[in-house]
C-alpha cells in the first residue's frame, strides 16, 4: 500500500505541472530586472494560490526576492529554511528556440531543471503545512525564500539568505539533484566546493617594439610568469582547482605591452584550502619589475560534508519510510546558495529539487515521474526536522 504522502503527491502532480509550465514560459534572465520582477509576480501568484497568503516582496538594488513565513513567530521555535531561486540563465526569447514540452515523461524548456521544478516542489511542499496536511506548525516554523539573482552569484541576496538561515534547524536547498557515483540521476548533494575569484593586474611600461624594446617593461612577460605561479597554487589531491580564465594584454602588435590582466577561478572543498590559496595570492610579487596588483577573494564558502551529514542521514531514514531508494549522495564542484547557509553554520542539504540533467544547456530536461516522490520526500523531511 502506498504511503499517504506519496498518494497526496501523485494527486498533486497535475497542479504542479501546471504551475511549472507557467513558470517556464515566464522567462527570467537574472540581468533583466524587469523580467525578474515579472517572474516574481507569477511566483507570488502561484504561491498565494497554494499557500493561501501572499509573500513579502523584498526588492534589493532592483532585484525582486520573495519570502513566505509559515508557523510559529516565536524566536525559539524550530525553523527550517526552504531555499530556492526564480531567476535563470536563459535570455528572453529562449522559449521560442527551446519550447516548453512534455514528451515521453520528459519536461523540456528554459530553466525546467535549474530550477523551476524545484521551486514548484518547494511551494507545494510548504503548502501542506499551510493547510495542516503535512503537519501542524503551532510550535515550529518554515521559511520559503525565493531569490532573484542566484545565477549571477547572489550579490543582492547573500545577506538576506544568511539572515534567514541563522538559527534554523536546517536549510533544504531546492537546486536540482545530480548524477550519482554510478551515473544514475537523482543524487542529493552533501558537499559543494567554495568559490574564490581573483583578478591580477600588471602595469609595465610601453615602448616601440621595433626601435627601442629595451626601454619597455613587458606586461605580457610578467603575465606569463604570474600565470605559471598561480597554477602552482592548485592541489589536486585536496580537490583544489586554480584556473586562469579571461586574460588581456597589449594594445598594438608593435608596442611593448604596458598593461595586462587575467582572471582566476578557484574552487576548494574546505575553508582551510580557500584561506591557503587566498594567502598565496596576497604574496604574489613581480618577476620583471612590473607592478602586480591582486583584487578579489572568496565569493562563496564551501558547503563542507560535515554541514550536510546529519540532514543527509535523516533524509535517508525518511526515504526508507516512504519506500523510496535514494542514490548515494555526492560532492560537486559547482556552488549554490547552500554554500552561504553552510558558511554561517547551519546544517544544509542540497539537490532536493528536480531529477534530470542539462542545466544551462540545450538539452536541459527534468523527469516527470520523479517530481511526486521527491516532493513527498521533501514534506517527510520537513516533518522530521521540525519534530526534532
CSV table of C-alpha atoms in Angstrom, one decimal:
chain,number,residue,atom,x,y,z
A,1,UNK,CA,0.0,0.0,0.0
A,2,UNK,CA,1.4,3.4,-1.0
A,3,UNK,CA,2.4,5.8,1.8
A,4,UNK,CA,-0.2,8.6,2.3
A,5,UNK,CA,2.4,11.3,1.3
A,6,UNK,CA,3.1,9.5,-2.0
A,7,UNK,CA,-0.6,9.3,-2.6
A,8,UNK,CA,-1.0,13.0,-1.9
A,9,UNK,CA,1.9,13.9,-4.2
A,10,UNK,CA,0.7,11.8,-7.0
A,11,UNK,CA,-2.7,13.6,-6.8
A,12,UNK,CA,-1.0,17.0,-6.7
A,13,UNK,CA,1.2,16.3,-9.7
A,14,UNK,CA,-1.2,17.8,-12.3
A,15,UNK,CA,-1.3,21.0,-10.4
A,16,UNK,CA,2.5,21.0,-10.0
A,17,UNK,CA,2.9,20.5,-13.8
A,18,UNK,CA,0.5,23.3,-14.5
A,19,UNK,CA,2.4,25.7,-12.2
A,20,UNK,CA,5.7,24.6,-13.7
A,21,UNK,CA,4.6,25.3,-17.3
A,22,UNK,CA,3.6,28.9,-16.3
A,23,UNK,CA,7.0,29.5,-14.7
A,24,UNK,CA,9.0,28.1,-17.6
A,25,UNK,CA,7.0,30.2,-20.1
A,26,UNK,CA,7.6,33.3,-18.0
A,27,UNK,CA,11.3,33.9,-18.8
A,28,UNK,CA,13.5,35.3,-16.0
A,29,UNK,CA,17.1,36.0,-17.0
A,30,UNK,CA,19.0,37.3,-13.9
A,31,UNK,CA,20.3,40.5,-15.5
A,32,UNK,CA,16.9,41.7,-16.8
A,33,UNK,CA,15.4,43.2,-13.7
A,34,UNK,CA,12.0,43.8,-15.4
A,35,UNK,CA,11.8,40.1,-16.4
A,36,UNK,CA,12.8,39.1,-12.9
A,37,UNK,CA,10.1,41.3,-11.4
A,38,UNK,CA,7.6,39.9,-13.8
A,39,UNK,CA,8.7,36.4,-12.8
A,40,UNK,CA,8.3,37.3,-9.1
A,41,UNK,CA,4.7,38.4,-9.8
A,42,UNK,CA,4.0,35.0,-11.2
A,43,UNK,CA,5.8,33.1,-8.4
A,44,UNK,CA,3.9,35.3,-5.9
A,45,UNK,CA,0.5,34.5,-7.5
A,46,UNK,CA,1.3,30.7,-7.6
A,47,UNK,CA,2.4,30.8,-4.0
A,48,UNK,CA,-0.6,32.7,-2.8
A,49,UNK,CA,-2.9,30.3,-4.5
A,50,UNK,CA,-1.2,27.2,-3.0
A,51,UNK,CA,-0.2,28.6,0.4
A,52,UNK,CA,-3.2,30.8,1.0
A,53,UNK,CA,-1.3,34.1,1.5
A,54,UNK,CA,1.0,36.5,-0.3
A,55,UNK,CA,4.7,36.6,0.3
A,56,UNK,CA,6.8,39.5,1.5
A,57,UNK,CA,8.2,41.2,-1.6
A,58,UNK,CA,11.8,42.2,-1.0
A,59,UNK,CA,13.4,44.4,-3.6
A,60,UNK,CA,17.2,45.0,-3.1
A,61,UNK,CA,19.1,47.1,-5.7
A,62,UNK,CA,16.2,46.4,-8.1
A,63,UNK,CA,16.3,42.6,-7.7
A,64,UNK,CA,13.0,41.1,-6.5
A,65,UNK,CA,13.1,38.4,-3.9
A,66,UNK,CA,10.1,36.7,-2.1
A,67,UNK,CA,9.7,35.3,1.4
A,68,UNK,CA,6.9,33.3,3.0
A,69,UNK,CA,7.0,32.6,6.7
A,70,UNK,CA,4.7,29.9,8.0
A,71,UNK,CA,4.0,28.7,11.5
A,72,UNK,CA,5.1,30.0,14.9
A,73,UNK,CA,6.6,33.5,15.1
A,74,UNK,CA,8.3,32.6,18.4
A,75,UNK,CA,12.1,33.3,18.0
A,76,UNK,CA,12.9,30.0,19.7
A,77,UNK,CA,10.6,27.8,17.6
A,78,UNK,CA,12.4,25.3,15.4
A,79,UNK,CA,12.6,26.6,11.9
A,80,UNK,CA,13.6,25.1,8.5
A,81,UNK,CA,14.6,27.3,5.6
A,82,UNK,CA,13.5,26.1,2.2
A,83,UNK,CA,15.8,27.9,-0.3
A,84,UNK,CA,15.0,28.5,-4.0
A,85,UNK,CA,15.6,31.0,-6.8
A,86,UNK,CA,13.4,32.1,-9.7
A,87,UNK,CA,16.0,33.6,-12.0
A,88,UNK,CA,17.5,31.6,-14.8
A,89,UNK,CA,20.5,31.9,-17.2
A,90,UNK,CA,18.3,31.9,-20.3
A,91,UNK,CA,17.8,35.2,-22.3
A,92,UNK,CA,14.4,36.5,-23.3
A,93,UNK,CA,13.3,34.6,-26.5
A,94,UNK,CA,14.7,31.2,-25.4
A,95,UNK,CA,11.2,29.9,-25.0
A,96,UNK,CA,10.9,30.2,-28.8
A,97,UNK,CA,14.1,28.3,-29.6
A,98,UNK,CA,13.7,25.8,-26.6
A,99,UNK,CA,9.9,25.5,-26.3
A,100,UNK,CA,8.2,24.0,-23.3
A,101,UNK,CA,7.1,20.4,-23.8
A,102,UNK,CA,6.4,17.2,-22.0
A,103,UNK,CA,7.1,14.1,-24.2
A,104,UNK,CA,7.6,10.6,-23.0
A,105,UNK,CA,7.7,11.7,-19.4
A,106,UNK,CA,10.5,14.3,-20.0
A,107,UNK,CA,9.9,18.1,-19.4
A,108,UNK,CA,11.9,20.5,-21.6
A,109,UNK,CA,12.1,24.3,-21.6
A,110,UNK,CA,14.4,27.0,-20.3
A,111,UNK,CA,15.1,26.6,-16.6
A,112,UNK,CA,13.0,23.5,-16.2
A,113,UNK,CA,15.9,21.7,-14.4
A,114,UNK,CA,17.6,24.7,-12.9
A,115,UNK,CA,15.5,25.4,-11.0
A,116,UNK,CA,11.8,26.0,-11.7
A,117,UNK,CA,10.8,22.4,-11.0
A,118,UNK,CA,12.5,22.6,-7.5
A,119,UNK,CA,10.8,25.9,-6.9
A,120,UNK,CA,7.3,24.4,-7.6
A,121,UNK,CA,8.1,21.4,-5.4
A,122,UNK,CA,9.1,23.7,-2.6
A,123,UNK,CA,5.8,25.7,-2.9
A,124,UNK,CA,3.7,22.6,-2.9
A,125,UNK,CA,5.6,21.0,0.0
A,126,UNK,CA,5.2,24.2,2.1
A,127,UNK,CA,1.5,24.3,1.2
A,128,UNK,CA,0.9,21.0,3.0
A,129,UNK,CA,2.0,22.7,6.3
A,130,UNK,CA,0.0,25.9,5.5
A,131,UNK,CA,-3.2,23.8,5.5
A,132,UNK,CA,-2.2,21.2,8.0
A,133,UNK,CA,-1.9,18.2,5.7
A,134,UNK,CA,1.9,18.0,6.1
A,135,UNK,CA,1.8,18.7,9.8
A,136,UNK,CA,1.0,21.3,12.4
A,137,UNK,CA,3.2,24.3,12.8
A,138,UNK,CA,1.9,25.6,16.1
A,139,UNK,CA,5.3,25.2,17.7
A,140,UNK,CA,7.5,25.2,14.6
A,141,UNK,CA,8.1,27.3,11.5
A,142,UNK,CA,9.1,27.1,7.9
A,143,UNK,CA,10.6,30.0,5.8
A,144,UNK,CA,10.4,29.7,2.0
A,145,UNK,CA,12.8,32.1,0.5
A,146,UNK,CA,12.9,32.6,-3.3
A,147,UNK,CA,15.7,34.8,-4.6
A,148,UNK,CA,16.1,36.5,-7.9
A,149,UNK,CA,19.9,36.6,-8.5
A,150,UNK,CA,21.4,33.2,-7.7
A,151,UNK,CA,22.6,32.6,-11.2
A,152,UNK,CA,24.9,35.7,-11.1
A,153,UNK,CA,26.4,35.0,-7.7
A,154,UNK,CA,23.6,36.3,-5.4
A,155,UNK,CA,25.1,39.8,-5.0
A,156,UNK,CA,21.9,41.3,-3.5
A,157,UNK,CA,20.5,38.2,-1.8
A,158,UNK,CA,23.5,36.8,0.1
A,159,UNK,CA,22.9,38.9,3.3
A,160,UNK,CA,19.2,38.0,3.2
A,161,UNK,CA,20.0,34.3,2.8
A,162,UNK,CA,22.4,34.3,5.7
A,163,UNK,CA,20.0,36.3,7.9
A,164,UNK,CA,17.2,33.8,7.2
A,165,UNK,CA,19.4,30.8,7.8
A,166,UNK,CA,20.8,31.8,11.1
A,167,UNK,CA,19.1,29.9,13.9
A,168,UNK,CA,17.4,27.4,11.7
A,169,UNK,CA,17.4,23.7,12.4
A,170,UNK,CA,18.4,23.1,8.8
A,171,UNK,CA,18.4,24.6,5.3
A,172,UNK,CA,16.9,22.5,2.4
A,173,UNK,CA,18.1,23.7,-1.0
A,174,UNK,CA,15.8,23.1,-3.9
A,175,UNK,CA,18.5,23.0,-6.6
A,176,UNK,CA,18.4,20.0,-8.9
A,177,UNK,CA,19.8,16.7,-8.0
A,178,UNK,CA,23.0,15.4,-9.6
A,179,UNK,CA,24.3,12.2,-11.1
A,180,UNK,CA,25.2,9.6,-8.6
A,181,UNK,CA,28.5,7.7,-8.4
A,182,UNK,CA,27.1,5.0,-10.8
A,183,UNK,CA,25.9,7.7,-13.2
A,184,UNK,CA,22.3,7.4,-12.4
A,185,UNK,CA,20.5,10.8,-11.9
A,186,UNK,CA,18.8,11.8,-8.6
A,187,UNK,CA,21.7,12.0,-6.1
A,188,UNK,CA,21.4,14.5,-3.3
A,189,UNK,CA,24.3,16.9,-2.7
A,190,UNK,CA,26.2,16.8,0.6
A,191,UNK,CA,29.1,19.0,-0.5
A,192,UNK,CA,29.9,21.8,-2.8
A,193,UNK,CA,33.2,23.5,-3.4
A,194,UNK,CA,33.7,27.0,-2.3
A,195,UNK,CA,34.4,29.6,-4.9
A,196,UNK,CA,37.0,32.4,-5.0
A,197,UNK,CA,37.6,34.8,-7.8
A,198,UNK,CA,40.7,36.9,-8.4
A,199,UNK,CA,41.9,39.5,-10.8
A,200,UNK,CA,45.6,40.1,-11.3
A,201,UNK,CA,46.5,43.4,-12.8
A,202,UNK,CA,50.0,44.2,-14.2
A,203,UNK,CA,51.4,47.6,-15.1
A,204,UNK,CA,54.6,47.7,-17.1
A,205,UNK,CA,56.0,50.4,-19.4
A,206,UNK,CA,55.3,50.9,-23.1
A,207,UNK,CA,57.9,51.3,-25.8
A,208,UNK,CA,58.3,50.8,-29.5
A,209,UNK,CA,58.7,47.1,-30.1
A,210,UNK,CA,61.0,47.6,-33.1
A,211,UNK,CA,63.2,50.5,-32.4
A,212,UNK,CA,63.7,50.5,-28.6
A,213,UNK,CA,62.1,47.5,-26.9
A,214,UNK,CA,64.8,47.6,-24.2
A,215,UNK,CA,63.1,50.8,-22.9
A,216,UNK,CA,59.9,49.0,-22.2
A,217,UNK,CA,58.7,46.8,-19.4
A,218,UNK,CA,56.7,44.0,-20.9
A,219,UNK,CA,53.5,43.3,-19.1
A,220,UNK,CA,52.8,40.2,-21.2
A,221,UNK,CA,56.0,38.6,-20.0
A,222,UNK,CA,55.1,39.3,-16.4
A,223,UNK,CA,51.6,37.9,-17.1
A,224,UNK,CA,53.0,34.7,-18.4
A,225,UNK,CA,55.2,34.3,-15.3
A,226,UNK,CA,52.3,35.1,-12.9
A,227,UNK,CA,50.1,32.5,-14.6
A,228,UNK,CA,52.7,29.9,-14.0
A,229,UNK,CA,53.0,30.9,-10.4
A,230,UNK,CA,49.2,30.9,-9.9
A,231,UNK,CA,48.8,27.4,-11.4
A,232,UNK,CA,51.1,26.1,-8.6
A,233,UNK,CA,48.5,27.1,-6.0
A,234,UNK,CA,46.3,24.2,-7.1
A,235,UNK,CA,46.3,21.0,-5.0
A,236,UNK,CA,44.6,18.2,-7.0
A,237,UNK,CA,44.9,15.7,-4.0
A,238,UNK,CA,42.9,18.1,-1.9
A,239,UNK,CA,40.5,18.8,-4.8
A,240,UNK,CA,41.5,22.5,-5.1
A,241,UNK,CA,41.5,23.8,-8.6
A,242,UNK,CA,43.1,27.1,-9.7
A,243,UNK,CA,42.1,28.0,-13.2
A,244,UNK,CA,43.2,31.2,-15.1
A,245,UNK,CA,40.4,32.2,-17.4
A,246,UNK,CA,40.0,35.5,-19.1
A,247,UNK,CA,43.3,37.3,-20.0
A,248,UNK,CA,44.1,40.7,-21.7
A,249,UNK,CA,47.4,42.2,-22.7
A,250,UNK,CA,48.8,44.8,-25.0
A,251,UNK,CA,47.4,47.3,-27.5
A,252,UNK,CA,49.2,47.0,-30.9
A,253,UNK,CA,51.5,44.5,-32.4
A,254,UNK,CA,54.4,46.9,-32.5
A,255,UNK,CA,54.2,48.2,-28.9
A,256,UNK,CA,55.7,46.6,-25.8
A,257,UNK,CA,52.6,46.0,-23.6
A,258,UNK,CA,52.3,48.4,-20.7
A,259,UNK,CA,49.2,46.7,-19.2
A,260,UNK,CA,47.9,43.1,-18.7
A,261,UNK,CA,45.4,41.3,-16.6
A,262,UNK,CA,44.0,37.9,-16.0
A,263,UNK,CA,41.1,36.4,-14.0
A,264,UNK,CA,41.4,33.2,-11.9
A,265,UNK,CA,38.6,30.8,-10.8
A,266,UNK,CA,39.4,28.9,-7.6
A,267,UNK,CA,37.4,26.0,-6.2
A,268,UNK,CA,38.1,24.3,-2.9
A,269,UNK,CA,36.4,21.7,-0.6
A,270,UNK,CA,37.3,23.4,2.7
A,271,UNK,CA,37.6,26.8,4.3
A,272,UNK,CA,41.2,26.0,5.1
A,273,UNK,CA,42.1,25.4,1.5
A,274,UNK,CA,40.3,28.7,0.5
A,275,UNK,CA,42.4,30.5,3.1
A,276,UNK,CA,45.6,28.9,1.9
A,277,UNK,CA,45.1,30.0,-1.7
A,278,UNK,CA,43.9,33.4,-0.6
A,279,UNK,CA,47.2,33.9,1.4
A,280,UNK,CA,49.2,32.7,-1.7
A,281,UNK,CA,47.5,35.3,-3.9
A,282,UNK,CA,48.3,38.0,-1.3
A,283,UNK,CA,52.0,37.1,-1.6
A,284,UNK,CA,52.4,37.4,-5.3
A,285,UNK,CA,55.4,39.5,-6.2
A,286,UNK,CA,56.8,40.8,-9.6
A,287,UNK,CA,59.3,38.8,-11.6
A,288,UNK,CA,60.3,41.6,-14.0
A,289,UNK,CA,59.8,44.8,-12.0
A,290,UNK,CA,56.3,45.5,-13.3
A,291,UNK,CA,53.7,46.4,-10.7
A,292,UNK,CA,51.4,43.4,-9.8
A,293,UNK,CA,48.1,44.1,-8.0
A,294,UNK,CA,45.7,41.4,-6.9
A,295,UNK,CA,42.0,42.0,-6.2
A,296,UNK,CA,39.1,39.7,-5.4
A,297,UNK,CA,38.9,36.9,-2.9
A,298,UNK,CA,36.4,34.4,-1.5
A,299,UNK,CA,33.0,34.6,-3.1
A,300,UNK,CA,31.2,31.6,-1.6
A,301,UNK,CA,32.4,29.4,1.3
A,302,UNK,CA,32.3,25.7,0.7
A,303,UNK,CA,29.4,23.5,1.7
A,304,UNK,CA,31.5,21.0,3.7
A,305,UNK,CA,30.2,17.5,4.1
A,306,UNK,CA,30.2,17.9,7.9
A,307,UNK,CA,27.4,20.5,7.4
A,308,UNK,CA,25.3,18.1,5.5
A,309,UNK,CA,25.9,14.7,7.0
A,310,UNK,CA,23.2,14.9,9.8
A,311,UNK,CA,20.5,16.1,7.5
A,312,UNK,CA,21.5,13.5,4.8
A,313,UNK,CA,21.2,10.7,7.3
A,314,UNK,CA,17.7,11.9,8.2
A,315,UNK,CA,16.8,12.1,4.5
A,316,UNK,CA,17.9,8.5,4.0
A,317,UNK,CA,15.8,7.4,7.0
A,318,UNK,CA,12.6,9.1,5.9
A,319,UNK,CA,13.0,7.9,2.3
A,320,UNK,CA,13.0,4.4,3.6
A,321,UNK,CA,9.8,5.1,5.5
A,322,UNK,CA,8.3,6.2,2.2
A,323,UNK,CA,9.6,3.2,0.4
A,324,UNK,CA,12.0,5.2,-1.8
A,325,UNK,CA,15.6,4.3,-2.5
A,326,UNK,CA,18.0,7.2,-2.6
A,327,UNK,CA,21.2,7.0,-4.6
A,328,UNK,CA,24.5,7.7,-2.7
A,329,UNK,CA,25.0,11.4,-2.1
A,330,UNK,CA,27.6,13.3,-4.0
A,331,UNK,CA,30.0,16.2,-3.7
A,332,UNK,CA,30.1,18.6,-6.6
A,333,UNK,CA,32.3,21.5,-7.8
A,334,UNK,CA,29.6,24.0,-8.6
A,335,UNK,CA,28.3,26.3,-5.9
A,336,UNK,CA,24.8,27.3,-4.8
A,337,UNK,CA,23.2,29.5,-2.1
A,338,UNK,CA,23.5,26.5,0.2
A,339,UNK,CA,27.2,27.4,0.4
A,340,UNK,CA,26.1,30.6,2.2
A,341,UNK,CA,23.9,28.8,4.7
A,342,UNK,CA,26.5,26.2,5.5
A,343,UNK,CA,29.0,29.1,5.8
A,344,UNK,CA,27.1,30.5,8.7
A,345,UNK,CA,27.0,27.2,10.5
A,346,UNK,CA,23.6,25.9,9.5
A,347,UNK,CA,23.1,22.2,8.6
A,348,UNK,CA,22.4,22.2,4.9
A,349,UNK,CA,21.3,19.5,2.4
A,350,UNK,CA,21.3,20.4,-1.3
A,351,UNK,CA,19.9,18.8,-4.5
A,352,UNK,CA,16.3,18.3,-3.3
A,353,UNK,CA,14.8,19.6,-6.5
A,354,UNK,CA,14.4,18.2,-10.0
A,355,UNK,CA,15.8,15.0,-11.3
A,356,UNK,CA,17.1,15.3,-14.8
A,357,UNK,CA,20.1,17.0,-16.4
A,358,UNK,CA,21.5,19.5,-18.8
A,359,UNK,CA,21.5,22.6,-16.6
A,360,UNK,CA,22.1,25.8,-18.7
A,361,UNK,CA,22.4,23.7,-21.9
A,362,UNK,CA,20.3,23.0,-25.0
A,363,UNK,CA,19.3,19.5,-23.6
A,364,UNK,CA,18.1,20.8,-20.2
A,365,UNK,CA,15.3,18.5,-19.0
A,366,UNK,CA,13.5,17.1,-15.9
A,367,UNK,CA,11.7,13.8,-15.4
A,368,UNK,CA,8.0,13.9,-14.6
A,369,UNK,CA,7.9,10.7,-12.7
A,370,UNK,CA,10.4,11.9,-10.1
A,371,UNK,CA,8.5,15.1,-9.1
A,372,UNK,CA,5.8,13.5,-6.9
A,373,UNK,CA,8.1,11.1,-4.9
A,374,UNK,CA,10.7,13.9,-4.4
A,375,UNK,CA,8.0,16.3,-3.2
A,376,UNK,CA,6.7,13.7,-0.8
A,377,UNK,CA,10.3,13.2,0.4
A,378,UNK,CA,10.6,16.9,1.0
A,379,UNK,CA,7.4,17.0,3.1
A,380,UNK,CA,8.6,14.0,5.1
A,381,UNK,CA,12.0,15.5,5.7
A,382,UNK,CA,10.4,18.8,6.9
A,383,UNK,CA,8.2,16.9,9.3
A,384,UNK,CA,11.2,15.0,10.7
A,385,UNK,CA,13.4,18.1,11.1
A,386,UNK,CA,10.7,20.2,12.8
A,387,UNK,CA,9.8,17.3,15.1
A,388,UNK,CA,13.4,17.4,16.4
